[in-house]
Amino acid sequence: MDRILTFREVADLEKEEGDDRNLGRSMGDAACFGGMVGCGESYFSAFALAVGLGETASGLVASIPLLVGGVLQLISPMAIQWVGGFQRWIVAGAALQALAFVPLALAAWHETLTLPMMLLIASVYWAAGLSTGPAWNTWIEQIVPSQQRARFFSRRSRLQQSCTFGTLMIAGLVLHWTSREGIALLGFAGLFGLAALLRLMSAGFLHRTREPSGLDETPVELSSAESDSVANTAANTSADVPQSTGTRAALRLLAYLVAMQVFIQLSGPYFVPYMLGQLEFGYGVYVSLVAIAFLSKVIALSFWGRVAEKAGATKVLWFGGIGLVPLASLWIVSTNIYWLAMIQMVSGVAWAAYELGFFLLFFEMLPANQRTRLLTYYNFANTLAVCLGALTGAAILSQFGCKSETYYYLFGISSVGRMLCLALLAGIVLPNVSLKAIRMRILSVRPGAASVTAPIIASAEEP
């Protein structure tokens, strides 16, 4: 005879069913979001070239709009209060991102677009995405049960990476075929339409996610950055490092990261116009090179995670920082496709080490009582560094002309600057990191594996 369930048991079963549905919806969101990234913003620079905006404009489109999104992160607490909760703000941002693709698809269809309009649309896209990042991190941490987080976010990250890679390749094949037929802009129109549809589907999954009862809607410290809600295991510096020393080390680490950003952005945004404009690669070759870097980075992340667990994140960051130094200048050596493919493979490995070491140390180095102030400084400095590097690169191209020799200057200066930045990293007393892994959301795929990523705080794992 069946036993009659108590009210508590019924409530527990309903909660488990609700959790399972929420996890499924989050996986759906990851798949659709990854698909949008692969066929959407990752091709903004290529579209700027195809529509006739020029090589300098193509680089600016990949960098300047990030400043708008970075600054708008600071107003997210007020915006969340105004709209009435995390979920509403997140869904609104996702819907706005989807709508940002509509004018791009129309511009591609009509084969005309101005640079100010392109920058405005890209800024809206990044503003909608980055400004909701802090809220999403806080919200998803309370949606996913703590005992399932490590395994769930590992699966979720793999799904997003797979969908991003899949649509990236499909988009490249579409553009390769349409460009051969002389209708490349129609190909872009279709891809941007698909990106809009995928992001709307993502917004639908987010909207249907049911918040657990008692979810705190107070946006505590979201203004500092989405990483400011990191777990308590990363709240303090190492016990053998005095607080004043830890603060100085944190400032030195932030200074290194910001300085590196300047020299990375000096050349990074201009790899697309160099490949498509100067080397005149087809979309098939272009997306193949991007895919090589992307795959090698994803594969290398697991390897560097094991290194970080055994030898520490400091060594991983050093490996990455040193590895990034020659990458830009290696493009000067040869334009042979096999040589460039090898560079892309090495680039993916180096970027995986740099980003993983950076994120793990970033959380560990910030003193708990000063984290908000330091992260706020970093947010402003980082977004300004992106613009400074990109604008400097644009100024050099404008002054000396968009020719191969000018790109070589950019690549060479970028490598020299990255090497000089290592002086900021030398001598810093870095703590032993208490996290062994942290998953990341891929926000954009760029040549050389310098993708735009954001940490998923709830995925932080202790040894």
Tab-separated table of C-alpha atoms in Angstrom:
chain	number	residue	atom	x	y	z
A	1	MET	CA	0.000	0.000	0.000
A	2	ASP	CA	1.406	3.359	-1.042
A	3	ARG	CA	2.483	5.632	1.760
A	4	ILE	CA	0.842	9.053	1.950
A	5	LEU	CA	3.432	11.768	1.507
A	6	THR	CA	3.691	14.501	4.081
A	7	PHE	CA	3.443	18.184	3.127
A	8	ARG	CA	7.205	18.530	3.627
A	9	GLU	CA	7.987	15.614	1.327
A	10	VAL	CA	5.650	16.981	-1.335
A	11	ALA	CA	7.315	20.386	-1.057
A	12	ASP	CA	10.759	18.787	-1.376
A	13	LEU	CA	9.708	16.866	-4.480
A	14	GLU	CA	8.266	19.996	-6.061
A	15	LYS	CA	11.478	21.861	-5.291
A	16	GLU	CA	13.587	19.119	-6.896
A	17	GLU	CA	11.381	19.143	-9.994
A	18	GLY	CA	11.630	22.930	-10.127
A	19	ASP	CA	15.414	22.764	-9.810
A	20	ASP	CA	15.621	20.221	-12.649
A	21	ARG	CA	13.490	22.397	-14.914
A	22	ASN	CA	15.587	25.446	-14.052
A	23	LEU	CA	18.799	23.585	-14.891
A	24	GLY	CA	17.331	22.485	-18.212
A	25	ARG	CA	16.307	26.050	-19.036
A	26	SER	CA	19.758	27.309	-18.124
A	27	MET	CA	21.266	24.741	-20.490
A	28	GLY	CA	18.899	25.962	-23.198
A	29	ASP	CA	19.995	29.523	-22.512
A	30	ALA	CA	23.660	28.465	-22.766
A	31	ALA	CA	23.094	26.732	-26.107
A	32	CYS	CA	21.216	29.657	-27.650
A	33	PHE	CA	23.589	32.241	-26.213
A	34	GLY	CA	26.592	30.305	-27.532
A	35	GLY	CA	24.970	30.075	-30.941
A	36	MET	CA	24.384	33.831	-30.977
A	37	VAL	CA	28.028	34.521	-30.091
A	38	GLY	CA	29.263	32.262	-32.875
A	39	CYS	CA	27.270	33.866	-35.686
A	40	GLY	CA	26.719	37.351	-34.250
A	41	GLU	CA	29.149	39.776	-32.631
A	42	SER	CA	32.144	37.658	-33.594
A	43	TYR	CA	31.546	38.838	-37.181
A	44	PHE	CA	30.986	42.550	-36.474
A	45	SER	CA	34.484	43.515	-37.668
A	46	ALA	CA	34.199	41.381	-40.794
A	47	PHE	CA	30.830	42.978	-41.546
A	48	ALA	CA	32.292	46.479	-41.130
A	49	LEU	CA	34.829	45.621	-43.822
A	50	ALA	CA	32.255	44.008	-46.105
A	51	VAL	CA	29.917	47.010	-45.933
A	52	GLY	CA	32.767	49.335	-46.890
A	53	LEU	CA	33.617	51.089	-43.615
A	54	GLY	CA	37.359	50.471	-44.009
A	55	GLU	CA	40.096	48.676	-42.112
A	56	THR	CA	40.533	51.244	-39.331
A	57	ALA	CA	36.798	51.328	-38.661
A	58	SER	CA	36.739	47.535	-38.544
A	59	GLY	CA	39.203	47.585	-35.651
A	60	LEU	CA	37.349	50.298	-33.759
A	61	VAL	CA	34.060	48.394	-34.003
A	62	ALA	CA	35.671	45.478	-32.134
A	63	SER	CA	36.857	47.603	-29.222
A	64	ILE	CA	35.288	51.035	-28.652
A	65	PRO	CA	31.740	49.770	-27.904
A	66	LEU	CA	33.146	47.731	-25.000
A	67	LEU	CA	33.715	50.993	-23.128
A	68	VAL	CA	29.993	51.742	-23.109
A	69	GLY	CA	29.176	48.305	-21.742
A	70	GLY	CA	31.895	48.500	-19.128
A	71	VAL	CA	30.748	51.863	-17.832
A	72	LEU	CA	27.090	50.836	-17.741
A	73	GLN	CA	27.943	47.952	-15.401
A	74	LEU	CA	28.223	50.610	-12.717
A	75	ILE	CA	24.562	51.629	-12.972
A	76	SER	CA	23.172	48.104	-12.863
A	77	PRO	CA	22.222	48.225	-9.133
A	78	MET	CA	19.958	51.226	-9.710
A	79	ALA	CA	18.562	49.681	-12.876
A	80	ILE	CA	17.716	46.427	-11.078
A	81	GLN	CA	15.812	48.326	-8.419
A	82	TRP	CA	14.010	50.339	-11.074
A	83	VAL	CA	12.837	47.317	-13.125
A	84	GLY	CA	12.023	45.297	-10.028
A	85	GLY	CA	14.476	42.401	-9.792
A	86	PHE	CA	17.382	40.482	-11.231
A	87	GLN	CA	15.367	38.360	-13.641
A	88	ARG	CA	13.540	41.259	-15.257
A	89	TRP	CA	16.793	43.137	-15.789
A	90	ILE	CA	18.499	40.062	-17.253
A	91	VAL	CA	15.633	39.230	-19.604
A	92	ALA	CA	15.358	42.867	-20.712
A	93	GLY	CA	19.083	42.920	-21.504
A	94	ALA	CA	18.839	39.695	-23.507
A	95	ALA	CA	15.883	41.031	-25.499
A	96	LEU	CA	17.704	44.301	-26.200
A	97	GLN	CA	20.749	42.373	-27.401
A	98	ALA	CA	18.528	40.446	-29.791
A	99	LEU	CA	16.963	43.647	-31.107
A	100	ALA	CA	20.424	45.138	-31.735
A	101	PHE	CA	20.891	42.636	-34.572
A	102	VAL	CA	17.780	43.843	-36.424
A	103	PRO	CA	19.224	47.126	-37.770
A	104	LEU	CA	22.410	45.287	-38.690
A	105	ALA	CA	20.456	42.716	-40.699
A	106	LEU	CA	18.532	45.536	-42.425
A	107	ALA	CA	21.744	47.424	-43.159
A	108	ALA	CA	23.267	44.286	-44.667
A	109	TRP	CA	20.134	43.744	-46.754
A	110	HIS	CA	20.232	47.338	-48.054
A	111	GLU	CA	24.048	47.226	-48.360
A	112	THR	CA	24.668	50.521	-46.580
A	113	LEU	CA	25.729	51.578	-43.076
A	114	THR	CA	27.642	54.513	-41.603
A	115	LEU	CA	30.406	54.178	-39.030
A	116	PRO	CA	28.569	56.185	-36.311
A	117	MET	CA	25.520	53.942	-36.714
A	118	MET	CA	27.657	50.804	-36.605
A	119	LEU	CA	29.354	51.991	-33.411
A	120	LEU	CA	25.983	52.896	-31.887
A	121	ILE	CA	24.481	49.486	-32.626
A	122	ALA	CA	27.551	47.656	-31.324
A	123	SER	CA	27.494	49.843	-28.199
A	124	VAL	CA	23.852	48.965	-27.541
A	125	TYR	CA	24.715	45.290	-27.951
A	126	TRP	CA	27.585	45.440	-25.458
A	127	ALA	CA	25.732	47.722	-23.057
A	128	ALA	CA	22.840	45.255	-22.892
A	129	GLY	CA	25.192	42.312	-22.407
A	130	LEU	CA	27.795	43.592	-19.979
A	131	SER	CA	25.434	45.621	-17.803
A	132	THR	CA	23.404	42.479	-17.010
A	133	GLY	CA	26.483	40.354	-16.269
A	134	PRO	CA	26.711	41.177	-12.535
A	135	ALA	CA	23.004	40.482	-12.037
A	136	TRP	CA	23.211	37.197	-13.954
A	137	ASN	CA	26.118	35.991	-11.825
A	138	THR	CA	24.272	36.713	-8.577
A	139	TRP	CA	20.993	35.299	-9.888
A	140	ILE	CA	22.364	32.048	-11.341
A	141	GLU	CA	24.266	31.344	-8.123
A	142	GLN	CA	20.959	31.136	-6.284
A	143	ILE	CA	19.156	29.291	-9.078
A	144	VAL	CA	21.596	26.369	-9.201
A	145	PRO	CA	21.764	24.227	-6.018
A	146	SER	CA	25.218	24.441	-4.408
A	147	GLN	CA	25.815	20.682	-4.418
A	148	GLN	CA	25.318	20.551	-8.221
A	149	ARG	CA	27.241	23.655	-9.254
A	150	ALA	CA	30.658	22.192	-10.101
A	151	ARG	CA	29.291	19.468	-12.383
A	152	PHE	CA	26.486	21.597	-13.813
A	153	PHE	CA	28.643	24.576	-14.794
A	154	SER	CA	31.237	22.251	-16.291
A	155	ARG	CA	28.553	20.760	-18.549
A	156	ARG	CA	27.056	24.172	-19.234
A	157	SER	CA	30.405	25.621	-20.295
A	158	ARG	CA	31.085	22.701	-22.632
A	159	LEU	CA	27.651	23.112	-24.207
A	160	GLN	CA	28.144	26.825	-24.788
A	161	GLN	CA	31.619	26.253	-26.241
A	162	SER	CA	30.276	23.570	-28.586
A	163	CYS	CA	27.411	25.750	-29.799
A	164	THR	CA	29.695	28.746	-30.231
A	165	PHE	CA	32.161	26.706	-32.255
A	166	GLY	CA	29.411	25.088	-34.326
A	167	THR	CA	27.715	28.334	-35.355
A	168	LEU	CA	31.104	30.010	-35.881
A	169	MET	CA	31.972	27.354	-38.464
A	170	ILE	CA	28.519	27.395	-40.054
A	171	ALA	CA	28.671	31.184	-40.345
A	172	GLY	CA	32.092	30.950	-41.967
A	173	LEU	CA	30.810	28.447	-44.524
A	174	VAL	CA	27.786	30.637	-45.266
A	175	LEU	CA	29.961	33.698	-45.820
A	176	HIS	CA	32.438	31.693	-47.896
A	177	TRP	CA	29.665	30.528	-50.206
A	178	THR	CA	27.823	33.867	-50.418
A	179	SER	CA	31.051	35.789	-51.105
A	180	ARG	CA	31.849	33.437	-54.002
A	181	GLU	CA	28.398	34.162	-55.369
A	182	GLY	CA	28.888	37.910	-54.900
A	183	ILE	CA	26.166	38.225	-52.243
A	184	ALA	CA	28.241	38.289	-49.044
A	185	LEU	CA	26.120	41.039	-47.481
A	186	LEU	CA	23.020	38.882	-47.860
A	187	GLY	CA	24.916	36.223	-45.961
A	188	PHE	CA	25.563	38.687	-43.157
A	189	ALA	CA	21.873	39.646	-43.137
A	190	GLY	CA	20.897	36.008	-42.657
A	191	LEU	CA	23.472	35.434	-39.918
A	192	PHE	CA	22.425	38.509	-37.955
A	193	GLY	CA	18.799	37.444	-38.279
A	194	LEU	CA	19.723	34.010	-36.913
A	195	ALA	CA	21.671	35.630	-34.062
A	196	ALA	CA	18.629	37.722	-33.140
A	197	LEU	CA	16.393	34.638	-33.131
A	198	LEU	CA	18.816	32.658	-30.958
A	199	ARG	CA	19.124	35.471	-28.413
A	200	LEU	CA	15.327	35.811	-28.265
A	201	MET	CA	15.111	32.090	-27.559
A	202	SER	CA	17.751	32.575	-24.863
A	203	ALA	CA	15.637	35.359	-23.350
A	204	GLY	CA	12.672	32.988	-23.379
A	205	PHE	CA	14.579	30.372	-21.381
A	206	LEU	CA	15.653	33.052	-18.899
A	207	HIS	CA	12.081	34.324	-18.581
A	208	ARG	CA	10.689	30.845	-17.856
A	209	THR	CA	13.265	30.138	-15.160
A	210	ARG	CA	11.496	30.118	-11.804
A	211	GLU	CA	13.276	31.855	-8.964
A	212	PRO	CA	13.482	29.964	-5.654
A	213	SER	CA	11.478	31.411	-2.826
A	214	GLY	CA	13.396	33.817	-0.634
A	215	LEU	CA	15.731	34.976	-3.413
A	216	ASP	CA	17.391	38.180	-2.272
A	217	GLU	CA	16.841	40.817	-4.913
A	218	THR	CA	19.177	43.354	-3.290
A	219	PRO	CA	22.025	44.041	-5.718
A	220	VAL	CA	24.788	44.060	-3.133
A	221	GLU	CA	28.102	45.391	-4.524
A	222	LEU	CA	27.129	44.723	-8.117
A	223	SER	CA	28.544	48.079	-9.074
A	224	SER	CA	32.068	46.845	-8.529
A	225	ALA	CA	32.019	44.026	-11.084
A	226	GLU	CA	30.363	40.721	-11.692
A	227	SER	CA	33.296	39.022	-9.994
A	228	ASP	CA	32.609	40.865	-6.731
A	229	SER	CA	30.281	38.122	-5.521
A	230	VAL	CA	33.101	35.549	-5.484
A	231	ALA	CA	32.878	32.767	-2.922
A	232	ASN	CA	34.328	33.209	0.563
A	233	THR	CA	37.216	30.907	-0.291
A	234	ALA	CA	38.629	33.701	-2.435
A	235	ALA	CA	37.805	36.532	-0.061
A	236	ASN	CA	41.151	36.945	1.659
A	237	THR	CA	44.793	37.091	0.713
A	238	SER	CA	47.185	34.426	1.877
A	239	ALA	CA	47.553	34.268	5.636
A	240	ASP	CA	51.307	34.792	5.456
A	241	VAL	CA	50.975	38.015	3.448
A	242	PRO	CA	50.294	41.184	5.492
A	243	GLN	CA	47.228	43.146	4.410
A	244	SER	CA	49.237	46.215	3.346
A	245	THR	CA	51.540	43.973	1.289
A	246	GLY	CA	48.522	42.212	-0.187
A	247	THR	CA	47.018	45.559	-1.200
A	248	ARG	CA	50.207	46.665	-2.910
A	249	ALA	CA	50.469	43.319	-4.675
A	250	ALA	CA	46.842	43.579	-5.804
A	251	LEU	CA	47.463	47.060	-7.203
A	252	ARG	CA	50.568	45.826	-9.030
A	253	LEU	CA	48.615	42.910	-10.470
A	254	LEU	CA	45.820	45.229	-11.644
A	255	ALA	CA	48.396	47.616	-13.131
A	256	TYR	CA	49.949	44.722	-15.064
A	257	LEU	CA	46.587	43.536	-16.382
A	258	VAL	CA	45.572	47.043	-17.478
A	259	ALA	CA	48.928	47.761	-19.138
A	260	MET	CA	48.757	44.440	-20.970
A	261	GLN	CA	45.284	45.341	-22.158
A	262	VAL	CA	46.601	48.523	-23.781
A	263	PHE	CA	49.232	46.683	-25.828
A	264	ILE	CA	46.919	43.771	-26.616
A	265	GLN	CA	44.294	46.155	-27.979
A	266	LEU	CA	46.950	48.038	-29.941
A	267	SER	CA	47.072	45.134	-32.370
A	268	GLY	CA	44.242	42.737	-31.445
A	269	PRO	CA	41.308	44.556	-33.093
A	270	TYR	CA	43.257	44.874	-36.341
A	271	PHE	CA	43.942	41.212	-37.028
A	272	VAL	CA	40.561	40.926	-38.795
A	273	PRO	CA	41.189	43.792	-41.260
A	274	TYR	CA	44.752	42.539	-41.738
A	275	MET	CA	43.585	39.051	-42.695
A	276	LEU	CA	40.578	40.055	-44.760
A	277	GLY	CA	41.910	43.358	-46.114
A	278	GLN	CA	45.677	43.064	-46.520
A	279	LEU	CA	46.135	39.312	-46.935
A	280	GLU	CA	42.790	39.042	-48.785
A	281	PHE	CA	41.925	35.734	-47.164
A	282	GLY	CA	38.524	34.322	-47.938
A	283	TYR	CA	35.999	33.795	-45.155
A	284	GLY	CA	36.757	30.071	-45.184
A	285	VAL	CA	40.450	30.595	-44.379
A	286	TYR	CA	39.630	33.338	-41.885
A	287	VAL	CA	37.158	31.273	-39.865
A	288	SER	CA	39.492	28.250	-39.992
A	289	LEU	CA	42.274	30.268	-38.351
A	290	VAL	CA	39.887	31.615	-35.730
A	291	ALA	CA	38.560	28.105	-35.076
A	292	ILE	CA	42.081	26.702	-34.568
A	293	ALA	CA	42.801	29.288	-31.879
A	294	PHE	CA	39.416	28.749	-30.251
A	295	LEU	CA	39.751	24.964	-30.104
A	296	SER	CA	43.323	25.015	-28.827
A	297	LYS	CA	42.290	27.447	-26.100
A	298	VAL	CA	39.360	25.292	-24.962
A	299	ILE	CA	41.501	22.156	-24.902
A	300	ALA	CA	44.391	23.890	-23.123
A	301	LEU	CA	42.154	25.207	-20.335
A	302	SER	CA	41.858	21.715	-18.856
A	303	PHE	CA	45.632	21.259	-18.968
A	304	TRP	CA	46.343	24.620	-17.311
A	305	GLY	CA	43.699	23.865	-14.698
A	306	ARG	CA	45.691	20.806	-13.620
A	307	VAL	CA	48.903	22.850	-13.622
A	308	ALA	CA	47.257	25.520	-11.468
A	309	GLU	CA	46.075	22.878	-9.003
A	310	LYS	CA	49.565	21.382	-8.613
A	311	ALA	CA	51.954	24.311	-9.172
A	312	GLY	CA	49.734	27.327	-8.470
A	313	ALA	CA	47.991	29.982	-10.552
A	314	THR	CA	51.019	32.300	-10.366
A	315	LYS	CA	53.079	30.016	-12.580
A	316	VAL	CA	50.157	29.638	-14.970
A	317	LEU	CA	49.856	33.421	-15.273
A	318	TRP	CA	53.592	33.724	-15.904
A	319	PHE	CA	53.436	31.047	-18.605
A	320	GLY	CA	50.558	32.898	-20.233
A	321	GLY	CA	52.111	36.346	-19.912
A	322	ILE	CA	55.417	35.209	-21.437
A	323	GLY	CA	53.597	33.246	-24.121
A	324	LEU	CA	51.611	36.283	-25.230
A	325	VAL	CA	54.736	38.423	-25.757
A	326	PRO	CA	55.883	37.205	-29.212
A	327	LEU	CA	52.504	36.269	-30.677
A	328	ALA	CA	51.706	39.562	-32.415
A	329	SER	CA	55.201	39.918	-33.917
A	330	LEU	CA	55.146	36.361	-35.252
A	331	TRP	CA	52.600	37.560	-37.819
A	332	ILE	CA	55.426	39.581	-39.372
A	333	VAL	CA	57.561	36.515	-40.099
A	334	SER	CA	55.423	34.953	-42.833
A	335	THR	CA	51.973	35.016	-44.393
A	336	ASN	CA	52.053	31.297	-45.136
A	337	ILE	CA	48.750	29.771	-44.059
A	338	TYR	CA	50.407	26.861	-42.237
A	339	TRP	CA	52.652	29.232	-40.295
A	340	LEU	CA	49.651	31.335	-39.276
A	341	ALA	CA	47.753	28.196	-38.259
A	342	MET	CA	50.643	27.216	-35.964
A	343	ILE	CA	50.657	30.724	-34.456
A	344	GLN	CA	46.929	30.439	-33.806
A	345	MET	CA	47.408	27.115	-32.065
A	346	VAL	CA	50.149	28.501	-29.805
A	347	SER	CA	48.025	31.596	-29.216
A	348	GLY	CA	45.143	29.516	-27.915
A	349	VAL	CA	47.411	27.727	-25.442
A	350	ALA	CA	48.964	30.989	-24.209
A	351	TRP	CA	45.638	32.776	-23.861
A	352	ALA	CA	44.176	29.859	-21.897
A	353	ALA	CA	47.032	30.116	-19.378
A	354	TYR	CA	46.816	33.911	-19.166
A	355	GLU	CA	43.055	34.074	-18.625
A	356	LEU	CA	42.870	31.191	-16.148
A	357	GLY	CA	45.799	32.479	-14.096
A	358	PHE	CA	44.397	36.001	-14.223
A	359	PHE	CA	40.929	35.032	-13.011
A	360	LEU	CA	42.146	32.756	-10.216
A	361	LEU	CA	44.641	35.311	-8.895
A	362	PHE	CA	42.261	38.192	-9.444
A	363	PHE	CA	39.789	36.831	-6.928
A	364	GLU	CA	42.454	35.777	-4.455
A	365	MET	CA	44.450	39.030	-4.448
A	366	LEU	CA	41.688	41.499	-3.644
A	367	PRO	CA	41.415	42.184	0.119
A	368	ALA	CA	37.815	41.705	1.250
A	369	ASN	CA	37.550	45.166	2.813
A	370	GLN	CA	38.898	46.905	-0.311
A	371	ARG	CA	37.530	44.685	-3.070
A	372	THR	CA	34.778	47.051	-4.186
A	373	ARG	CA	37.121	50.035	-4.503
A	374	LEU	CA	39.878	48.100	-6.294
A	375	LEU	CA	37.489	46.399	-8.706
A	376	THR	CA	35.810	49.704	-9.504
A	377	TYR	CA	39.212	51.174	-10.342
A	378	TYR	CA	39.988	48.152	-12.463
A	379	ASN	CA	36.704	48.334	-14.388
A	380	PHE	CA	37.271	51.942	-15.370
A	381	ALA	CA	40.956	51.442	-16.077
A	382	ASN	CA	40.368	48.292	-18.118
A	383	THR	CA	37.702	49.799	-20.364
A	384	LEU	CA	39.796	52.915	-20.836
A	385	ALA	CA	42.790	50.721	-21.678
A	386	VAL	CA	40.758	48.952	-24.367
A	387	CYS	CA	39.908	52.300	-25.967
A	388	LEU	CA	43.416	53.723	-25.547
A	389	GLY	CA	45.017	50.732	-27.242
A	390	ALA	CA	42.484	50.601	-30.082
A	391	LEU	CA	42.566	54.357	-30.696
A	392	THR	CA	46.372	54.352	-30.709
A	393	GLY	CA	46.335	51.575	-33.277
A	394	ALA	CA	43.780	53.478	-35.353
A	395	ALA	CA	45.903	56.635	-35.170
A	396	ILE	CA	48.976	54.755	-36.413
A	397	LEU	CA	47.025	53.237	-39.302
A	398	SER	CA	45.530	56.612	-40.211
A	399	GLN	CA	48.898	58.357	-40.039
A	400	PHE	CA	50.942	55.845	-42.025
A	401	GLY	CA	48.199	54.271	-44.128
A	402	CYS	CA	46.553	50.849	-44.085
A	403	LYS	CA	49.382	48.873	-45.649
A	404	SER	CA	51.289	45.767	-44.628
A	405	GLU	CA	54.271	47.699	-43.253
A	406	THR	CA	52.030	49.701	-40.915
A	407	TYR	CA	50.445	46.529	-39.566
A	408	TYR	CA	53.943	45.175	-38.951
A	409	TYR	CA	54.691	48.259	-36.842
A	410	LEU	CA	51.537	47.641	-34.837
A	411	PHE	CA	52.360	43.989	-34.271
A	412	GLY	CA	55.962	44.747	-33.311
A	413	ILE	CA	55.074	47.561	-30.905
A	414	SER	CA	52.427	45.328	-29.335
A	415	SER	CA	54.948	42.547	-28.641
A	416	VAL	CA	57.568	44.933	-27.213
A	417	GLY	CA	54.941	46.519	-24.960
A	418	ARG	CA	53.749	43.146	-23.680
A	419	MET	CA	57.328	42.233	-22.803
A	420	LEU	CA	57.838	45.491	-20.877
A	421	CYS	CA	54.629	44.840	-18.936
A	422	LEU	CA	56.206	41.747	-17.382
A	423	ALA	CA	58.290	44.115	-15.233
A	424	LEU	CA	55.081	45.007	-13.390
A	425	LEU	CA	54.438	41.344	-12.653
A	426	ALA	CA	57.970	40.628	-11.443
A	427	GLY	CA	58.524	40.833	-7.707
A	428	ILE	CA	54.849	40.672	-6.701
A	429	VAL	CA	54.231	38.501	-3.628
A	430	LEU	CA	51.355	36.364	-4.865
A	431	PRO	CA	49.280	34.125	-2.562
A	432	ASN	CA	48.594	30.440	-2.944
A	433	VAL	CA	45.244	30.324	-4.692
A	434	SER	CA	42.507	28.435	-2.867
A	435	LEU	CA	40.500	27.836	-6.057
A	436	LYS	CA	41.391	25.088	-8.496
A	437	ALA	CA	38.990	25.989	-11.323
A	438	ILE	CA	36.495	28.555	-12.487
A	439	ARG	CA	34.289	28.384	-15.583
A	440	MET	CA	33.906	31.241	-18.013
A	441	ARG	CA	31.207	32.562	-20.318
A	442	ILE	CA	32.415	33.289	-23.836
A	443	LEU	CA	31.022	36.676	-24.890
A	444	SER	CA	32.856	37.025	-28.181
A	445	VAL	CA	35.328	35.083	-30.312
A	446	ARG	CA	38.291	37.017	-31.698
A	447	PRO	CA	41.318	36.073	-33.837
A	448	GLY	CA	44.314	34.907	-31.832
A	449	ALA	CA	42.047	33.461	-29.100
A	450	ALA	CA	41.752	36.868	-27.397
A	451	SER	CA	38.059	36.230	-26.837
A	452	VAL	CA	35.952	38.363	-24.519
A	453	THR	CA	35.131	36.212	-21.487
A	454	ALA	CA	33.522	36.648	-18.077
A	455	PRO	CA	33.865	34.372	-15.037
A	456	ILE	CA	30.947	32.378	-13.638
A	457	ILE	CA	31.456	32.981	-9.935
A	458	ALA	CA	29.213	30.140	-8.787
A	459	SER	CA	31.431	27.658	-10.640
A	460	ALA	CA	34.482	28.355	-8.457
A	461	GLU	CA	35.856	25.068	-7.132
A	462	GLU	CA	37.991	24.498	-4.052
A	463	PRO	CA	40.843	21.973	-4.122
